[in-house]
Every structure is written in structure tokens, then in C-alpha cells.
Amino acid sequence: MKHIVSLSGGKDSTAMLIKMIEMGMVIDDIVFINVMATPTMGAEFPEMYDYLDKLEGYIGRKITRVPSVISFDEGFHQTYKKGARKGAIYGYPFTIGAWCNDRLKLRAIEKHYKTYGEHIRYLGIAADETKRLKHLTPNCRAPLADWRMTEQDCINFLQERDMMNPLYKKFKRLGCFFCPKQSLSSLRTVRHDYPELWKMMMQWDVESPRTFRPDGTVHDLDRRFALEDQQITIWSYMEEVQTGSDTGKTEAA
Ligand code: SF4
């Protein structure tokens, strides 16, 4: 029986992995499913890959990085074989029932884990994630729940070891840079901090038969964020003028 840790690079699975190692638990392999944006480029933000390197150094072990069977770009360009959409490309996934989770993540997981034969899978599900805990399959374990570690406990645990993923300084939840499920504030950060990745999203946007989010396209978001930036610039300018004139008044007085 093999013991396999499923690692996402997020706070919960990373805290679980480090604690399992500290407790001397048997681990035969540590698996990170690397969703690919294109056949040659991962879908995570660059900091994630640096963080995995740092984690490997910290635990003194290799992490098995398994690429998705197809990339997002390939899935995006697949066509419907039947029904009303026959012949149309998939395009951006729906926010509910997204094709990407199944085709990019789950297929890679199922294909890779078969190579272990009989195994126990360790998942980073915190003690306060009751819904996910209810759906654990018989070969899966959730040690964080056994240790009664909540999501906040995982954060504290990693901070004590200086092993918190730096992406949490920018995002509340981690995932693919093009994820349509991410929040508006997260999308603002993608546009602002990762212009090259945003450009890729804009390119896919032109081809997609459906909008990126139910309420609009990436181009709509781009216009909205650009307008917000302009407003912030104007406000800052007015504030500066105001402060300057106030100072002027004070000095004059
Ligand atoms: S993180 Fe978002 S884009 Fe990536 S596989 Fe999951 S749902 Fe799809």
C-alpha cells in the first residue's frame, strides 16, 4: 500500500505535508498536478513554481509534478461533437460546471494515481471544511481534520516556519491565472501585476464563443479596470492639489 500526498501548493495541503514529515509519517510520493495553460507553459502564477522549489528545499524531498493531459489552450479549442453547439469551440469554461476542472485536473489525477496501484491519498482538507470532509472516498485521508487543524491553524503553522506561499499576499484563493471563478479583486491583480498573462486572457477572449464571466468579457473588465485606474489617478491628483492648497493656506496664515 502506497501513501501519496496530494499537494496543491495552497496553505492547507502544504501545512499537512510539512506536519506529516515532522511527525515521521510514511510518504511514498508527493504529487502536484500542474495544470498547463499551453503545452509548454504552466497555468499557475510564476511565484507558485518558485515556492514549490523552496518547499522541496525545506522538506528535502522531490515533488512529482504531473502536467495536465491536455492544456487549457487545447481544451479551449476543442469543438462540441453534437447538440446545438456542434462545431463550436469550447472557449472559456462556464463558472458553474466548468469543463476545465474535469478535463485538466481530474483526468490528470485519475491517470497518474492509477500508476500507484493500491494507495492511500492524503488530502489537505482543514477541520473546518465540513462539506468537503463529508465527501471523502474510502481511500482518502484528511489528516488536518484528524489533528483538528483549521484553515487559520494552517496559516499560523506555515508562518511559524516562514513557509507561507507568497501568493497569499496578493490572492485569497490560488488557482489558474485565467480562472473565471476568481473574484474581481483577484482579476484586478492579474491585470495589474501580470500584464503578459492578462494579454493571453484578452487573446482567448476574442475567440471565446461565451463571455469570460456571466456579466461580461475580459475586454469589459479591462475597460472597467482602466477606468478605475484613471479615476484613482484623478483622485490622487485632486488630493495633491487640495493638500498643496491647504498647506499654502497654512503657510500664508
Ligand atoms: S482553477 Fe479555475 S480555471 Fe483552473 S481548473 Fe480550476 S476551475 Fe478551471
mmCIF file of N, CA and C in Angstrom, residues 100-230:
data_model
loop_
_atom_site.group_PDB
_atom_site.id
_atom_site.type_symbol
_atom_site.label_atom_id
_atom_site.label_comp_id
_atom_site.label_asym_id
_atom_site.label_seq_id
_atom_site.Cartn_x
_atom_site.Cartn_y
_atom_site.Cartn_z
ATOM 1 N N CYS A 100 -12.972 22.768 -17.504
ATOM 2 C CA CYS A 100 -11.533 22.697 -17.215
ATOM 3 C C CYS A 100 -11.216 21.818 -16.001
ATOM 4 N N ASN A 101 -12.066 21.861 -14.988
ATOM 5 C CA ASN A 101 -11.771 21.084 -13.785
ATOM 6 C C ASN A 101 -11.701 19.600 -14.122
ATOM 7 N N ASP A 102 -12.666 19.141 -14.903
ATOM 8 C CA ASP A 102 -12.714 17.733 -15.282
ATOM 9 C C ASP A 102 -11.575 17.394 -16.258
ATOM 10 N N ARG A 103 -11.463 18.167 -17.329
ATOM 11 C CA ARG A 103 -10.503 17.818 -18.397
ATOM 12 C C ARG A 103 -9.058 18.113 -18.034
ATOM 13 N N LEU A 104 -8.823 19.120 -17.225
ATOM 14 C CA LEU A 104 -7.435 19.463 -16.917
ATOM 15 C C LEU A 104 -6.973 18.823 -15.612
ATOM 16 N N LYS A 105 -7.802 18.938 -14.568
ATOM 17 C CA LYS A 105 -7.348 18.442 -13.262
ATOM 18 C C LYS A 105 -7.700 16.983 -13.032
ATOM 19 N N LEU A 106 -9.012 16.680 -13.064
ATOM 20 C CA LEU A 106 -9.441 15.340 -12.656
ATOM 21 C C LEU A 106 -8.861 14.237 -13.544
ATOM 22 N N ARG A 107 -8.802 14.474 -14.850
ATOM 23 C CA ARG A 107 -8.253 13.432 -15.743
ATOM 24 C C ARG A 107 -6.780 13.170 -15.441
ATOM 25 N N ALA A 108 -6.043 14.232 -15.166
ATOM 26 C CA ALA A 108 -4.616 14.054 -14.839
ATOM 27 C C ALA A 108 -4.472 13.299 -13.522
ATOM 28 N N ILE A 109 -5.337 13.632 -12.561
ATOM 29 C CA ILE A 109 -5.295 12.963 -11.249
ATOM 30 C C ILE A 109 -5.572 11.473 -11.432
ATOM 31 N N GLU A 110 -6.671 11.162 -12.113
ATOM 32 C CA GLU A 110 -7.059 9.759 -12.254
ATOM 33 C C GLU A 110 -5.989 8.965 -13.003
ATOM 34 N N LYS A 111 -5.479 9.545 -14.076
ATOM 35 C CA LYS A 111 -4.476 8.834 -14.882
ATOM 36 C C LYS A 111 -3.204 8.581 -14.055
ATOM 37 N N HIS A 112 -2.752 9.609 -13.359
ATOM 38 C CA HIS A 112 -1.490 9.465 -12.628
ATOM 39 C C HIS A 112 -1.619 8.535 -11.416
ATOM 40 N N TYR A 113 -2.699 8.701 -10.650
ATOM 41 C CA TYR A 113 -2.822 7.904 -9.422
ATOM 42 C C TYR A 113 -2.988 6.417 -9.713
ATOM 43 N N LYS A 114 -3.464 6.080 -10.925
ATOM 44 C CA LYS A 114 -3.578 4.666 -11.301
ATOM 45 C C LYS A 114 -2.206 4.006 -11.298
ATOM 46 N N THR A 115 -1.164 4.783 -11.569
ATOM 47 C CA THR A 115 0.181 4.202 -11.668
ATOM 48 C C THR A 115 0.670 3.666 -10.309
ATOM 49 N N TYR A 116 0.037 4.104 -9.200
ATOM 50 C CA TYR A 116 0.483 3.652 -7.875
ATOM 51 C C TYR A 116 -0.146 2.316 -7.473
ATOM 52 N N GLY A 117 -1.185 1.895 -8.186
ATOM 53 C CA GLY A 117 -1.928 0.714 -7.723
ATOM 54 C C GLY A 117 -2.674 1.069 -6.449
ATOM 55 N N GLU A 118 -2.699 0.106 -5.501
ATOM 56 C CA GLU A 118 -3.428 0.380 -4.258
ATOM 57 C C GLU A 118 -2.705 1.458 -3.462
ATOM 58 N N HIS A 119 -3.428 2.472 -3.048
ATOM 59 C CA HIS A 119 -2.755 3.558 -2.313
ATOM 60 C C HIS A 119 -3.741 4.300 -1.411
ATOM 61 N N ILE A 120 -3.160 5.024 -0.472
ATOM 62 C CA ILE A 120 -3.953 5.949 0.349
ATOM 63 C C ILE A 120 -3.564 7.345 -0.095
ATOM 64 N N ARG A 121 -4.580 8.186 -0.311
ATOM 65 C CA ARG A 121 -4.338 9.550 -0.793
ATOM 66 C C ARG A 121 -4.568 10.523 0.362
ATOM 67 N N TYR A 122 -3.610 11.378 0.631
ATOM 68 C CA TYR A 122 -3.729 12.345 1.720
ATOM 69 C C TYR A 122 -4.097 13.709 1.146
ATOM 70 N N LEU A 123 -5.245 14.225 1.564
ATOM 71 C CA LEU A 123 -5.749 15.489 1.020
ATOM 72 C C LEU A 123 -5.706 16.592 2.083
ATOM 73 N N GLY A 124 -5.381 17.789 1.641
ATOM 74 C CA GLY A 124 -5.302 18.933 2.562
ATOM 75 C C GLY A 124 -6.660 19.564 2.813
ATOM 76 N N ILE A 125 -7.495 18.847 3.536
ATOM 77 C CA ILE A 125 -8.822 19.395 3.866
ATOM 78 C C ILE A 125 -8.813 19.749 5.351
ATOM 79 N N ALA A 126 -9.032 21.034 5.614
ATOM 80 C CA ALA A 126 -8.944 21.501 7.005
ATOM 81 C C ALA A 126 -10.160 21.048 7.812
ATOM 82 N N ALA A 127 -9.994 21.090 9.138
ATOM 83 C CA ALA A 127 -11.050 20.598 10.044
ATOM 84 C C ALA A 127 -12.343 21.387 9.891
ATOM 85 N N ASP A 128 -12.238 22.646 9.449
ATOM 86 C CA ASP A 128 -13.462 23.457 9.323
ATOM 87 C C ASP A 128 -14.077 23.404 7.921
ATOM 88 N N GLU A 129 -13.584 22.509 7.072
ATOM 89 C CA GLU A 129 -14.191 22.347 5.735
ATOM 90 C C GLU A 129 -15.135 21.148 5.763
ATOM 91 N N THR A 130 -16.201 21.285 6.502
ATOM 92 C CA THR A 130 -17.068 20.132 6.781
ATOM 93 C C THR A 130 -17.702 19.524 5.528
ATOM 94 N N LYS A 131 -18.090 20.370 4.561
ATOM 95 C CA LYS A 131 -18.736 19.845 3.345
ATOM 96 C C LYS A 131 -17.802 18.913 2.596
ATOM 97 N N ARG A 132 -16.526 19.346 2.425
ATOM 98 C CA ARG A 132 -15.556 18.519 1.683
ATOM 99 C C ARG A 132 -15.246 17.238 2.453
ATOM 100 N N LEU A 133 -15.217 17.332 3.763
ATOM 101 C CA LEU A 133 -14.893 16.153 4.571
ATOM 102 C C LEU A 133 -15.956 15.067 4.417
ATOM 103 N N LYS A 134 -17.194 15.506 4.215
ATOM 104 C CA LYS A 134 -18.297 14.545 4.071
ATOM 105 C C LYS A 134 -18.148 13.714 2.798
ATOM 106 N N HIS A 135 -17.448 14.269 1.789
ATOM 107 C CA HIS A 135 -17.354 13.577 0.500
ATOM 108 C C HIS A 135 -16.058 12.792 0.315
ATOM 109 N N LEU A 136 -15.356 12.541 1.389
ATOM 110 C CA LEU A 136 -14.095 11.766 1.283
ATOM 111 C C LEU A 136 -14.384 10.345 0.822
ATOM 112 N N THR A 137 -13.639 9.876 -0.197
ATOM 113 C CA THR A 137 -13.819 8.484 -0.640
ATOM 114 C C THR A 137 -12.987 7.551 0.261
ATOM 115 N N PRO A 138 -13.286 6.238 0.263
ATOM 116 C CA PRO A 138 -12.654 5.348 1.253
ATOM 117 C C PRO A 138 -11.118 5.340 1.235
ATOM 118 N N ASN A 139 -10.486 5.577 0.062
ATOM 119 C CA ASN A 139 -9.012 5.525 0.061
ATOM 120 C C ASN A 139 -8.375 6.888 0.365
ATOM 121 N N CYS A 140 -9.195 7.859 0.730
ATOM 122 C CA CYS A 140 -8.649 9.196 1.017
ATOM 123 C C CYS A 140 -8.623 9.467 2.522
ATOM 124 N N ARG A 141 -7.623 10.240 2.929
ATOM 125 C CA ARG A 141 -7.494 10.628 4.333
ATOM 126 C C ARG A 141 -7.348 12.136 4.420
ATOM 127 N N ALA A 142 -7.785 12.688 5.548
ATOM 128 C CA ALA A 142 -7.656 14.137 5.759
ATOM 129 C C ALA A 142 -6.996 14.362 7.122
ATOM 130 N N PRO A 143 -5.677 14.237 7.186
ATOM 131 C CA PRO A 143 -5.002 14.336 8.489
ATOM 132 C C PRO A 143 -5.254 15.655 9.219
ATOM 133 N N LEU A 144 -5.442 16.757 8.459
ATOM 134 C CA LEU A 144 -5.674 18.046 9.135
ATOM 135 C C LEU A 144 -6.918 17.955 10.009
ATOM 136 N N ALA A 145 -7.943 17.276 9.498
ATOM 137 C CA ALA A 145 -9.186 17.125 10.272
ATOM 138 C C ALA A 145 -8.913 16.256 11.503
ATOM 139 N N ASP A 146 -8.106 15.192 11.325
ATOM 140 C CA ASP A 146 -7.762 14.339 12.480
ATOM 141 C C ASP A 146 -7.019 15.151 13.545
ATOM 142 N N TRP A 147 -6.179 16.086 13.091
ATOM 143 C CA TRP A 147 -5.407 16.918 14.042
ATOM 144 C C TRP A 147 -6.201 18.146 14.496
ATOM 145 N N ARG A 148 -7.432 18.272 13.996
ATOM 146 C CA ARG A 148 -8.307 19.426 14.296
ATOM 147 C C ARG A 148 -7.684 20.759 13.895
ATOM 148 N N MET A 149 -6.963 20.734 12.803
ATOM 149 C CA MET A 149 -6.341 21.973 12.313
ATOM 150 C C MET A 149 -7.280 22.687 11.344
ATOM 151 N N THR A 150 -7.641 23.911 11.680
ATOM 152 C CA THR A 150 -8.497 24.720 10.816
ATOM 153 C C THR A 150 -7.625 25.424 9.770
ATOM 154 N N GLU A 151 -8.294 26.131 8.842
ATOM 155 C CA GLU A 151 -7.539 26.877 7.823
ATOM 156 C C GLU A 151 -6.612 27.904 8.491
ATOM 157 N N GLN A 152 -7.130 28.569 9.548
ATOM 158 C CA GLN A 152 -6.302 29.571 10.240
ATOM 159 C C GLN A 152 -5.108 28.890 10.925
ATOM 160 N N ASP A 153 -5.332 27.699 11.484
ATOM 161 C CA ASP A 153 -4.211 26.962 12.107
ATOM 162 C C ASP A 153 -3.131 26.671 11.071
ATOM 163 N N CYS A 154 -3.565 26.358 9.843
ATOM 164 C CA CYS A 154 -2.585 26.058 8.775
ATOM 165 C C CYS A 154 -1.757 27.302 8.457
ATOM 166 N N ILE A 155 -2.428 28.455 8.416
ATOM 167 C CA ILE A 155 -1.710 29.711 8.152
ATOM 168 C C ILE A 155 -0.677 29.936 9.263
ATOM 169 N N ASN A 156 -1.121 29.802 10.525
ATOM 170 C CA ASN A 156 -0.203 30.034 11.659
ATOM 171 C C ASN A 156 0.975 29.071 11.602
ATOM 172 N N PHE A 157 0.676 27.803 11.308
ATOM 173 C CA PHE A 157 1.690 26.749 11.240
ATOM 174 C C PHE A 157 2.768 27.108 10.209
ATOM 175 N N LEU A 158 2.313 27.569 9.031
ATOM 176 C CA LEU A 158 3.273 27.889 7.957
ATOM 177 C C LEU A 158 4.033 29.177 8.277
ATOM 178 N N GLN A 159 3.330 30.155 8.852
ATOM 179 C CA GLN A 159 4.015 31.415 9.185
ATOM 180 C C GLN A 159 5.110 31.186 10.215
ATOM 181 N N GLU A 160 4.841 30.298 11.183
ATOM 182 C CA GLU A 160 5.862 29.998 12.203
ATOM 183 C C GLU A 160 7.132 29.438 11.563
ATOM 184 N N ARG A 161 6.966 28.801 10.407
ATOM 185 C CA ARG A 161 8.119 28.183 9.729
ATOM 186 C C ARG A 161 8.595 29.009 8.531
ATOM 187 N N ASP A 162 8.027 30.205 8.367
ATOM 188 C CA ASP A 162 8.339 31.065 7.223
ATOM 189 C C ASP A 162 8.116 30.312 5.901
ATOM 190 N N MET A 163 7.017 29.543 5.865
ATOM 191 C CA MET A 163 6.749 28.740 4.665
ATOM 192 C C MET A 163 5.389 29.031 4.049
ATOM 193 N N MET A 164 4.886 30.240 4.291
ATOM 194 C CA MET A 164 3.608 30.616 3.674
ATOM 195 C C MET A 164 3.861 30.966 2.215
ATOM 196 N N ASN A 165 2.997 30.503 1.339
ATOM 197 C CA ASN A 165 3.133 30.811 -0.082
ATOM 198 C C ASN A 165 2.965 32.324 -0.287
ATOM 199 N N PRO A 166 3.954 33.001 -0.909
ATOM 200 C CA PRO A 166 3.869 34.468 -1.046
ATOM 201 C C PRO A 166 2.677 34.936 -1.870
ATOM 202 N N LEU A 167 2.074 34.037 -2.647
ATOM 203 C CA LEU A 167 0.914 34.434 -3.454
ATOM 204 C C LEU A 167 -0.266 34.870 -2.573
ATOM 205 N N TYR A 168 -0.284 34.407 -1.289
ATOM 206 C CA TYR A 168 -1.378 34.819 -0.402
ATOM 207 C C TYR A 168 -1.309 36.301 -0.042
ATOM 208 N N LYS A 169 -0.179 36.935 -0.336
ATOM 209 C CA LYS A 169 -0.123 38.395 -0.109
ATOM 210 C C LYS A 169 -0.977 39.108 -1.166
ATOM 211 N N LYS A 170 -1.206 38.429 -2.300
ATOM 212 C CA LYS A 170 -1.961 39.052 -3.393
ATOM 213 C C LYS A 170 -3.363 38.466 -3.553
ATOM 214 N N PHE A 171 -3.500 37.173 -3.257
ATOM 215 C CA PHE A 171 -4.770 36.487 -3.546
ATOM 216 C C PHE A 171 -5.276 35.736 -2.308
ATOM 217 N N LYS A 172 -6.622 35.673 -2.182
ATOM 218 C CA LYS A 172 -7.204 34.887 -1.078
ATOM 219 C C LYS A 172 -7.205 33.413 -1.430
ATOM 220 N N ARG A 173 -7.502 33.107 -2.702
ATOM 221 C CA ARG A 173 -7.533 31.718 -3.190
ATOM 222 C C ARG A 173 -6.552 31.587 -4.337
ATOM 223 N N LEU A 174 -5.916 30.425 -4.442
ATOM 224 C CA LEU A 174 -4.947 30.225 -5.518
ATOM 225 C C LEU A 174 -5.567 29.356 -6.613
ATOM 226 N N GLY A 175 -5.006 29.436 -7.809
ATOM 227 C CA GLY A 175 -5.533 28.638 -8.923
ATOM 228 C C GLY A 175 -4.933 29.119 -10.224
ATOM 229 N N CYS A 176 -5.545 28.698 -11.341
ATOM 230 C CA CYS A 176 -5.031 29.089 -12.651
ATOM 231 C C CYS A 176 -5.185 30.600 -12.835
ATOM 232 N N PHE A 177 -4.236 31.211 -13.532
ATOM 233 C CA PHE A 177 -4.299 32.670 -13.682
ATOM 234 C C PHE A 177 -5.533 33.099 -14.477
ATOM 235 N N PHE A 178 -6.053 32.200 -15.321
ATOM 236 C CA PHE A 178 -7.199 32.549 -16.183
ATOM 237 C C PHE A 178 -8.523 32.072 -15.596
ATOM 238 N N CYS A 179 -8.540 31.716 -14.322
ATOM 239 C CA CYS A 179 -9.764 31.122 -13.753
ATOM 240 C C CYS A 179 -10.928 32.120 -13.757
ATOM 241 N N PRO A 180 -12.038 31.747 -14.411
ATOM 242 C CA PRO A 180 -13.188 32.662 -14.438
ATOM 243 C C PRO A 180 -13.906 32.747 -13.086
ATOM 244 N N LYS A 181 -13.534 31.836 -12.170
ATOM 245 C CA LYS A 181 -14.215 31.838 -10.877
ATOM 246 C C LYS A 181 -13.575 32.795 -9.876
ATOM 247 N N GLN A 182 -12.449 33.382 -10.246
ATOM 248 C CA GLN A 182 -11.788 34.240 -9.269
ATOM 249 C C GLN A 182 -12.552 35.555 -9.091
ATOM 250 N N SER A 183 -12.285 36.196 -7.963
ATOM 251 C CA SER A 183 -13.011 37.422 -7.626
ATOM 252 C C SER A 183 -12.543 38.592 -8.491
ATOM 253 N N LEU A 184 -13.329 39.659 -8.478
ATOM 254 C CA LEU A 184 -12.949 40.861 -9.232
ATOM 255 C C LEU A 184 -11.637 41.428 -8.723
ATOM 256 N N SER A 185 -11.450 41.403 -7.423
ATOM 257 C CA SER A 185 -10.209 41.986 -6.882
ATOM 258 C C SER A 185 -9.005 41.148 -7.329
ATOM 259 N N SER A 186 -9.192 39.852 -7.407
ATOM 260 C CA SER A 186 -8.126 38.980 -7.887
ATOM 261 C C SER A 186 -7.824 39.280 -9.367
ATOM 262 N N LEU A 187 -8.875 39.477 -10.157
ATOM 263 C CA LEU A 187 -8.686 39.780 -11.588
ATOM 264 C C LEU A 187 -7.988 41.126 -11.781
ATOM 265 N N ARG A 188 -8.301 42.079 -10.904
ATOM 266 C CA ARG A 188 -7.607 43.382 -10.955
ATOM 267 C C ARG A 188 -6.106 43.168 -10.774
ATOM 268 N N THR A 189 -5.771 42.273 -9.831
ATOM 269 C CA THR A 189 -4.356 42.000 -9.549
ATOM 270 C C THR A 189 -3.685 41.331 -10.750
ATOM 271 N N VAL A 190 -4.408 40.402 -11.389
ATOM 272 C CA VAL A 190 -3.822 39.731 -12.565
ATOM 273 C C VAL A 190 -3.490 40.797 -13.616
ATOM 274 N N ARG A 191 -4.439 41.679 -13.879
ATOM 275 C CA ARG A 191 -4.206 42.710 -14.911
ATOM 276 C C ARG A 191 -3.043 43.622 -14.528
ATOM 277 N N HIS A 192 -3.005 43.997 -13.253
ATOM 278 C CA HIS A 192 -2.011 44.971 -12.806
ATOM 279 C C HIS A 192 -0.607 44.370 -12.684
ATOM 280 N N ASP A 193 -0.535 43.165 -12.097
ATOM 281 C CA ASP A 193 0.787 42.591 -11.767
ATOM 282 C C ASP A 193 1.327 41.635 -12.827
ATOM 283 N N TYR A 194 0.426 41.123 -13.687
ATOM 284 C CA TYR A 194 0.880 40.127 -14.671
ATOM 285 C C TYR A 194 0.357 40.502 -16.063
ATOM 286 N N PRO A 195 0.825 41.618 -16.627
ATOM 287 C CA PRO A 195 0.271 42.087 -17.912
ATOM 288 C C PRO A 195 0.401 41.073 -19.040
ATOM 289 N N GLU A 196 1.444 40.256 -19.012
ATOM 290 C CA GLU A 196 1.617 39.263 -20.094
ATOM 291 C C GLU A 196 0.536 38.189 -20.022
ATOM 292 N N LEU A 197 0.212 37.779 -18.787
ATOM 293 C CA LEU A 197 -0.830 36.753 -18.606
ATOM 294 C C LEU A 197 -2.201 37.342 -18.967
ATOM 295 N N TRP A 198 -2.405 38.598 -18.588
ATOM 296 C CA TRP A 198 -3.659 39.277 -18.918
ATOM 297 C C TRP A 198 -3.824 39.367 -20.436
ATOM 298 N N LYS A 199 -2.696 39.613 -21.117
ATOM 299 C CA LYS A 199 -2.739 39.704 -22.586
ATOM 300 C C LYS A 199 -3.210 38.363 -23.182
ATOM 301 N N MET A 200 -2.738 37.258 -22.592
ATOM 302 C CA MET A 200 -3.180 35.942 -23.087
ATOM 303 C C MET A 200 -4.687 35.790 -22.881
ATOM 304 N N MET A 201 -5.171 36.261 -21.732
ATOM 305 C CA MET A 201 -6.608 36.152 -21.455
ATOM 306 C C MET A 201 -7.419 36.992 -22.449
ATOM 307 N N MET A 202 -6.861 38.140 -22.815
ATOM 308 C CA MET A 202 -7.535 39.014 -23.792
ATOM 309 C C MET A 202 -7.573 38.327 -25.165
ATOM 310 N N GLN A 203 -6.493 37.595 -25.489
ATOM 311 C CA GLN A 203 -6.456 36.908 -26.789
ATOM 312 C C GLN A 203 -7.493 35.786 -26.833
ATOM 313 N N TRP A 204 -7.545 34.976 -25.743
ATOM 314 C CA TRP A 204 -8.562 33.915 -25.694
ATOM 315 C C TRP A 204 -9.956 34.525 -25.773
ATOM 316 N N ASP A 205 -10.102 35.676 -25.133
ATOM 317 C CA ASP A 205 -11.401 36.353 -25.053
ATOM 318 C C ASP A 205 -11.987 36.634 -26.442
ATOM 319 N N VAL A 206 -11.110 36.988 -27.378
ATOM 320 C CA VAL A 206 -11.563 37.331 -28.734
ATOM 321 C C VAL A 206 -12.180 36.101 -29.397
ATOM 322 N N GLU A 207 -11.624 34.924 -29.091
ATOM 323 C CA GLU A 207 -12.087 33.692 -29.755
ATOM 324 C C GLU A 207 -13.256 33.017 -29.046
ATOM 325 N N SER A 208 -13.406 33.307 -27.754
ATOM 326 C CA SER A 208 -14.369 32.533 -26.959
ATOM 327 C C SER A 208 -15.823 32.769 -27.404
ATOM 328 N N PRO A 209 -16.573 31.671 -27.624
ATOM 329 C CA PRO A 209 -17.982 31.854 -28.010
ATOM 330 C C PRO A 209 -18.842 32.312 -26.833
ATOM 331 N N ARG A 210 -18.315 32.243 -25.630
ATOM 332 C CA ARG A 210 -19.104 32.736 -24.482
ATOM 333 C C ARG A 210 -18.263 33.724 -23.677
ATOM 334 N N THR A 211 -18.952 34.549 -22.914
ATOM 335 C CA THR A 211 -18.237 35.577 -22.157
ATOM 336 C C THR A 211 -17.426 34.936 -21.026
ATOM 337 N N PHE A 212 -16.383 35.608 -20.606
ATOM 338 C CA PHE A 212 -15.489 35.096 -19.572
ATOM 339 C C PHE A 212 -16.227 34.889 -18.254
ATOM 340 N N ARG A 213 -17.030 35.876 -17.882
ATOM 341 C CA ARG A 213 -17.874 35.779 -16.691
ATOM 342 C C ARG A 213 -19.319 35.973 -17.131
ATOM 343 N N PRO A 214 -20.279 35.548 -16.316
ATOM 344 C CA PRO A 214 -21.672 35.746 -16.729
ATOM 345 C C PRO A 214 -21.964 37.218 -17.017
ATOM 346 N N ASP A 215 -21.244 38.135 -16.337
ATOM 347 C CA ASP A 215 -21.556 39.564 -16.515
ATOM 348 C C ASP A 215 -20.619 40.278 -17.500
ATOM 349 N N GLY A 216 -19.815 39.550 -18.245
ATOM 350 C CA GLY A 216 -19.009 40.260 -19.241
ATOM 351 C C GLY A 216 -17.734 39.538 -19.676
ATOM 352 N N THR A 217 -17.076 40.155 -20.651
ATOM 353 C CA THR A 217 -15.855 39.586 -21.236
ATOM 354 C C THR A 217 -14.612 40.105 -20.507
ATOM 355 N N VAL A 218 -13.459 39.567 -20.895
ATOM 356 C CA VAL A 218 -12.199 40.086 -20.338
ATOM 357 C C VAL A 218 -12.003 41.527 -20.824
ATOM 358 N N HIS A 219 -12.428 41.794 -22.056
ATOM 359 C CA HIS A 219 -12.307 43.159 -22.579
ATOM 360 C C HIS A 219 -13.175 44.140 -21.770
ATOM 361 N N ASP A 220 -14.357 43.689 -21.348
ATOM 362 C CA ASP A 220 -15.207 44.554 -20.498
ATOM 363 C C ASP A 220 -14.468 44.872 -19.196
ATOM 364 N N LEU A 221 -13.868 43.824 -18.621
ATOM 365 C CA LEU A 221 -13.139 44.022 -17.361
ATOM 366 C C LEU A 221 -11.963 44.964 -17.577
ATOM 367 N N ASP A 222 -11.298 44.778 -18.704
ATOM 368 C CA ASP A 222 -10.123 45.604 -18.998
ATOM 369 C C ASP A 222 -10.520 47.088 -19.036
ATOM 370 N N ARG A 223 -11.649 47.373 -19.705
ATOM 371 C CA ARG A 223 -12.120 48.769 -19.789
ATOM 372 C C ARG A 223 -12.484 49.277 -18.392
ATOM 373 N N ARG A 224 -13.163 48.432 -17.630
ATOM 374 C CA ARG A 224 -13.588 48.828 -16.280
ATOM 375 C C ARG A 224 -12.379 49.153 -15.394
ATOM 376 N N PHE A 225 -11.376 48.246 -15.425
ATOM 377 C CA PHE A 225 -10.200 48.454 -14.572
ATOM 378 C C PHE A 225 -9.394 49.682 -15.026
ATOM 379 N N ALA A 226 -9.343 49.887 -16.354
ATOM 380 C CA ALA A 226 -8.612 51.050 -16.877
ATOM 381 C C ALA A 226 -9.277 52.344 -16.402
ATOM 382 N N LEU A 227 -10.617 52.321 -16.411
ATOM 383 C CA LEU A 227 -11.379 53.493 -15.956
ATOM 384 C C LEU A 227 -11.126 53.734 -14.466
ATOM 385 N N GLU A 228 -11.127 52.643 -13.704
ATOM 386 C CA GLU A 228 -10.860 52.781 -12.262
ATOM 387 C C GLU A 228 -9.479 53.390 -12.036
ATOM 388 N N ASP A 229 -8.495 52.923 -12.822
ATOM 389 C CA ASP A 229 -7.131 53.457 -12.685
ATOM 390 C C ASP A 229 -7.110 54.955 -12.955
ATOM 391 N N GLN A 230 -7.859 55.333 -14.022
ATOM 392 C CA GLN A 230 -7.910 56.766 -14.370
ATOM 393 C C GLN A 230 -8.515 57.573 -13.232
#
